[in-house]
């Protein structure tokens, strides 16, 4: 299984927007949940937002109202629209996919990470 991030990362000034995209591919039977996490310099990795196959979402308090997570179930893809970015959003962002493989084994995979830098 591979999680491939596309576009999105980079540098932006505070108040700007970026969109992160990620798609899972491989021997996947079903993806139950996808999400974005981030690790800021000197901090632990933290949840940013997740979305289930039933479109139930969870957001970190720090991003609620600014970030929007969405999914394309047919493509096993997830997007994160990040608006009104703040310097505290600077981090490496990781995509995650959880579900079942074709072998019916549980799957829990992470993408490689995408750098987002927000300048004041």
Coordinates of N, CA and C in Angstrom, one line a residue:
X1 N 0.9 -1.2 0.0 CA 0.0 0.0 0.0 C 0.9 1.2 0.0
X2 N 0.5 2.2 -0.8 CA 1.2 3.5 -0.9 C 0.3 4.6 -0.6
X3 N 0.7 5.6 0.1 CA 0.0 6.9 0.3 C 0.8 7.9 -0.4
X4 N 0.2 8.5 -1.5 CA 0.9 9.4 -2.3 C 0.3 10.8 -2.1
X5 N 1.1 11.7 -1.6 CA 0.6 13.1 -1.5 C 0.9 13.8 -2.8
X6 N 0.1 14.8 -3.1 CA 0.3 15.6 -4.3 C 0.0 17.0 -4.1
X7 N 0.8 17.9 -4.7 CA 0.6 19.3 -4.6 C 0.6 19.8 -3.2
X8 N 0.1 21.0 -3.0 CA -0.3 21.5 -1.7 C 0.7 22.0 -0.8
X9 N 1.8 21.3 -0.5 CA 2.8 21.8 0.5 C 3.5 23.0 0.0
X10 N 4.2 23.6 0.9 CA 5.0 24.8 0.5 C 5.0 25.9 1.5
X11 N 5.3 27.1 1.0 CA 5.3 28.2 1.9 C 4.3 29.2 1.5
X12 N 3.7 29.9 2.5 CA 2.6 30.8 2.3 C 2.7 31.8 3.5
X13 N 2.2 33.0 3.2 CA 2.1 34.0 4.3 C 0.9 33.8 5.1
X14 N 0.9 34.3 6.3 CA -0.2 34.2 7.2 C -1.5 34.7 6.6
X15 N -2.6 34.0 6.8 CA -3.8 34.4 6.1 C -4.0 33.7 4.8
X16 N -3.0 33.1 4.3 CA -3.1 32.4 3.0 C -3.8 31.1 3.1
X17 N -3.8 30.4 1.9 CA -4.5 29.1 1.9 C -3.6 28.1 1.1
X18 N -3.7 26.8 1.5 CA -3.1 25.7 0.8 C -4.0 24.6 0.8
X19 N -3.8 23.7 -0.1 CA -4.7 22.4 -0.2 C -3.7 21.2 -0.3
X20 N -3.9 20.3 0.6 CA -3.1 19.1 0.6 C -4.0 17.9 0.0
X21 N -3.4 17.1 -0.8 CA -4.2 15.9 -1.3 C -3.3 14.7 -1.1
X22 N -4.0 13.6 -0.9 CA -3.4 12.3 -0.7 C -4.3 11.2 -1.2
X23 N -3.7 10.2 -1.8 CA -4.4 9.0 -2.3 C -3.7 7.7 -1.9
X24 N -4.5 6.8 -1.5 CA -4.0 5.5 -1.1 C -4.2 4.5 -2.3
X25 N -3.2 3.7 -2.5 CA -3.3 2.7 -3.6 C -2.6 1.4 -3.2
X26 N -3.0 0.3 -3.8 CA -2.4 -1.0 -3.5 C -3.5 -2.0 -3.2
X27 N -3.1 -3.1 -2.5 CA -4.0 -4.2 -2.2 C -5.0 -3.8 -1.1
X28 N -5.9 -2.9 -1.4 CA -6.8 -2.3 -0.4 C -8.2 -2.9 -0.7
X29 N -8.8 -3.4 0.4 CA -10.2 -3.9 0.3 C -11.1 -2.7 0.6
X30 N -10.9 -2.0 1.7 CA -11.7 -0.9 2.1 C -10.9 0.1 2.9
X31 N -11.2 1.4 2.8 CA -10.6 2.4 3.6 C -11.7 2.9 4.5
X32 N -11.5 2.7 5.8 CA -12.5 3.2 6.8 C -12.4 4.6 7.2
X33 N -11.1 5.0 7.3 CA -10.8 6.4 7.8 C -9.5 6.9 7.1
X34 N -9.6 8.2 6.8 CA -8.4 8.8 6.3 C -8.2 10.1 7.1
X35 N -7.0 10.6 7.2 CA -6.8 11.8 8.0 C -5.5 12.5 7.7
X36 N -5.3 13.6 8.3 CA -4.1 14.4 8.3 C -3.6 14.6 9.7
X37 N -2.3 14.5 9.9 CA -1.7 14.7 11.1 C -0.5 15.7 10.9
X38 N 0.0 16.3 11.9 CA 1.2 17.1 11.7 C 2.1 17.1 12.8
X39 N 3.4 17.4 12.5 CA 4.4 17.5 13.6 C 5.1 18.8 13.4
X40 N 5.0 19.6 14.3 CA 5.7 20.9 14.3 C 7.1 20.7 14.9
X41 N 8.0 21.6 14.6 CA 9.4 21.5 15.2 C 9.3 21.4 16.7
X42 N 10.0 20.4 17.3 CA 10.1 20.2 18.7 C 8.8 19.7 19.4
X43 N 7.8 19.3 18.6 CA 6.6 18.8 19.2 C 6.2 17.4 18.7
X44 N 5.3 16.8 19.4 CA 4.8 15.5 19.0 C 3.9 15.6 17.8
X45 N 3.7 14.5 17.1 CA 2.8 14.5 16.0 C 1.4 14.6 16.6
X46 N 0.5 15.4 16.0 CA -0.8 15.6 16.5 C -1.9 15.4 15.4
X47 N -3.1 15.1 15.7 CA -4.2 15.0 14.8 C -4.6 16.4 14.3
X48 N -4.8 16.5 13.0 CA -5.3 17.7 12.4 C -6.8 17.5 12.1
X49 N -7.1 16.5 11.3 CA -8.5 16.2 11.0 C -8.6 14.8 10.4
X50 N -9.7 14.2 10.7 CA -9.9 12.8 10.1 C -11.4 12.8 9.5
X51 N -11.5 11.8 8.6 CA -12.9 11.7 8.0 C -13.1 10.2 7.8
X52 N -14.3 9.7 8.1 CA -14.5 8.3 8.0 C -15.2 8.0 6.6
X53 N -15.4 6.7 6.4 CA -16.1 6.4 5.1 C -17.6 6.8 5.1
X54 N -18.1 7.1 6.3 CA -19.4 7.7 6.5 C -19.4 9.2 6.5
X55 N -18.3 9.8 6.2 CA -18.1 11.3 6.2 C -18.3 11.9 7.6
X56 N -18.0 11.2 8.6 CA -17.9 11.8 9.9 C -16.5 12.4 10.1
X57 N -16.5 13.6 10.6 CA -15.2 14.3 10.6 C -14.9 14.7 12.1
X58 N -13.6 14.8 12.3 CA -13.0 15.2 13.6 C -12.0 16.3 13.3
X59 N -12.0 17.4 14.0 CA -11.0 18.4 13.8 C -10.3 18.7 15.1
X60 N -9.0 19.1 15.0 CA -8.4 19.6 16.2 C -9.0 21.0 16.5
X61 N -9.0 21.4 17.7 CA -9.6 22.7 18.1 C -8.9 23.8 17.4
X62 N -7.6 23.6 17.2 CA -6.8 24.7 16.7 C -7.0 25.0 15.2
X63 N -7.7 24.0 14.5 CA -7.9 24.2 13.1 C -9.4 24.3 12.7
X64 N -10.3 24.0 13.7 CA -11.7 24.0 13.4 C -12.1 25.3 12.9
X65 N -12.9 25.4 11.8 CA -13.4 26.6 11.3 C -12.4 27.2 10.2
X66 N -11.2 26.7 10.2 CA -10.3 27.2 9.2 C -9.9 26.1 8.1
X67 N -9.9 24.8 8.6 CA -9.5 23.7 7.7 C -10.7 22.9 7.4
X68 N -10.8 22.3 6.2 CA -11.9 21.5 5.8 C -11.3 20.2 5.2
X69 N -11.7 19.0 5.7 CA -11.3 17.8 5.2 C -12.4 17.2 4.4
X70 N -12.0 16.6 3.2 CA -13.0 15.9 2.4 C -12.4 14.7 1.8
X71 N -13.2 13.8 1.3 CA -12.7 12.5 0.7 C -13.4 12.2 -0.6
X72 N -12.7 11.3 -1.3 CA -13.3 10.7 -2.5 C -13.1 9.2 -2.3
X73 N -14.2 8.6 -1.9 CA -14.2 7.2 -1.5 C -13.8 6.3 -2.7
X74 N -14.2 6.6 -3.9 CA -13.9 5.8 -5.1 C -12.4 5.8 -5.4
X75 N -11.7 6.9 -5.0 CA -10.3 7.0 -5.3 C -9.4 6.8 -4.0
X76 N -10.1 6.5 -2.9 CA -9.3 6.3 -1.6 C -8.5 7.6 -1.4
X77 N -9.1 8.7 -1.6 CA -8.3 10.0 -1.6 C -8.9 10.9 -0.5
X78 N -8.0 11.8 0.0 CA -8.5 12.7 1.0 C -7.8 14.0 0.7
X79 N -8.5 15.1 0.9 CA -8.0 16.5 0.7 C -8.1 17.2 2.0
X80 N -7.2 18.2 2.2 CA -7.3 19.1 3.4 C -7.2 20.5 2.8
X81 N -8.2 21.2 2.9 CA -8.2 22.7 2.5 C -7.9 23.5 3.7
X82 N -6.8 24.2 3.7 CA -6.3 25.0 4.8 C -6.4 26.4 4.5
X83 N -7.3 27.1 5.2 CA -7.5 28.5 5.0 C -7.1 29.3 6.2
X84 N -6.9 30.6 6.0 CA -6.5 31.5 7.1 C -5.3 30.9 7.9
X85 N -4.3 30.5 7.2 CA -3.2 29.8 7.8 C -2.4 30.8 8.8
X86 N -1.9 30.2 9.8 CA -1.2 30.9 10.8 C 0.2 30.3 11.0
X87 N 1.2 31.1 11.5 CA 2.5 30.6 11.7 C 2.5 29.3 12.5
X88 N 1.6 29.2 13.5 CA 1.6 28.0 14.3 C 1.1 26.7 13.5
X89 N 0.7 26.9 12.3 CA 0.3 25.8 11.4 C 1.6 25.2 10.7
X90 N 2.7 25.9 10.9 CA 3.9 25.4 10.3 C 4.3 24.0 10.8
X91 N 4.4 23.0 10.0 CA 4.7 21.7 10.4 C 4.9 20.8 9.2
X92 N 5.3 19.6 9.4 CA 5.2 18.5 8.4 C 3.9 17.8 8.5
X93 N 3.1 17.7 7.4 CA 1.8 17.2 7.5 C 1.9 15.8 6.9
X94 N 1.2 14.8 7.6 CA 1.2 13.4 7.2 C -0.2 13.0 6.9
X95 N -0.3 12.2 5.8 CA -1.6 11.6 5.5 C -1.6 10.2 6.1
X96 N -2.8 9.8 6.5 CA -3.0 8.4 7.1 C -4.2 7.8 6.6
X97 N -4.1 6.5 6.4 CA -5.3 5.7 5.9 C -5.4 4.4 6.7
X98 N -6.6 4.1 7.2 CA -6.9 3.0 8.0 C -8.0 2.2 7.4
X99 N -7.9 0.9 7.4 CA -9.0 0.1 6.9 C -8.6 -1.4 6.8
X100 N -8.9 -2.1 5.7 CA -8.6 -3.5 5.5 C -8.0 -3.7 4.2
X101 N -7.0 -4.6 4.2 CA -6.3 -5.0 3.0 C -7.2 -6.1 2.3
X102 N -6.8 -6.5 1.1 CA -7.5 -7.6 0.4 C -7.4 -8.9 1.2
X103 N -6.3 -9.0 1.9 CA -6.1 -10.2 2.7 C -7.0 -10.2 4.0
X104 N -7.7 -9.1 4.1 CA -8.6 -8.9 5.3 C -7.8 -8.6 6.6
X105 N -6.5 -8.3 6.4 CA -5.7 -7.9 7.5 C -5.9 -6.4 7.7
X106 N -5.8 -5.9 8.9 CA -6.0 -4.5 9.1 C -4.9 -3.7 8.5
X107 N -5.2 -2.5 8.0 CA -4.2 -1.6 7.4 C -4.2 -0.3 8.1
X108 N -3.0 0.2 8.3 CA -2.8 1.5 8.9 C -1.5 2.1 8.4
X109 N -1.6 2.9 7.4 CA -0.4 3.4 6.7 C -0.3 4.9 6.7
X110 N 0.9 5.4 6.7 CA 1.2 6.8 6.7 C 1.9 7.2 5.4
X111 N 1.6 8.4 5.0 CA 2.4 9.0 3.9 C 3.7 9.5 4.4
X112 N 4.6 10.0 3.5 CA 5.9 10.4 3.9 C 6.0 11.8 4.5
X113 N 5.0 12.6 4.4 CA 5.0 13.9 5.0 C 5.2 15.0 4.0
X114 N 4.6 16.1 4.2 CA 4.6 17.3 3.3 C 4.9 18.5 4.2
X115 N 5.9 19.3 3.8 CA 6.2 20.5 4.6 C 5.3 21.6 4.3
X116 N 4.7 22.2 5.3 CA 3.9 23.5 5.2 C 4.6 24.5 6.1
X117 N 4.9 25.7 5.5 CA 5.6 26.7 6.2 C 4.7 28.0 6.1
X118 N 4.3 28.6 7.2 CA 3.5 29.8 7.2 C 4.3 30.9 7.8
X119 N 4.6 32.0 7.1 CA 5.4 33.1 7.6 C 4.4 34.2 8.1
X120 N 4.9 35.0 9.0 CA 4.1 36.1 9.6 C 4.3 37.3 8.8

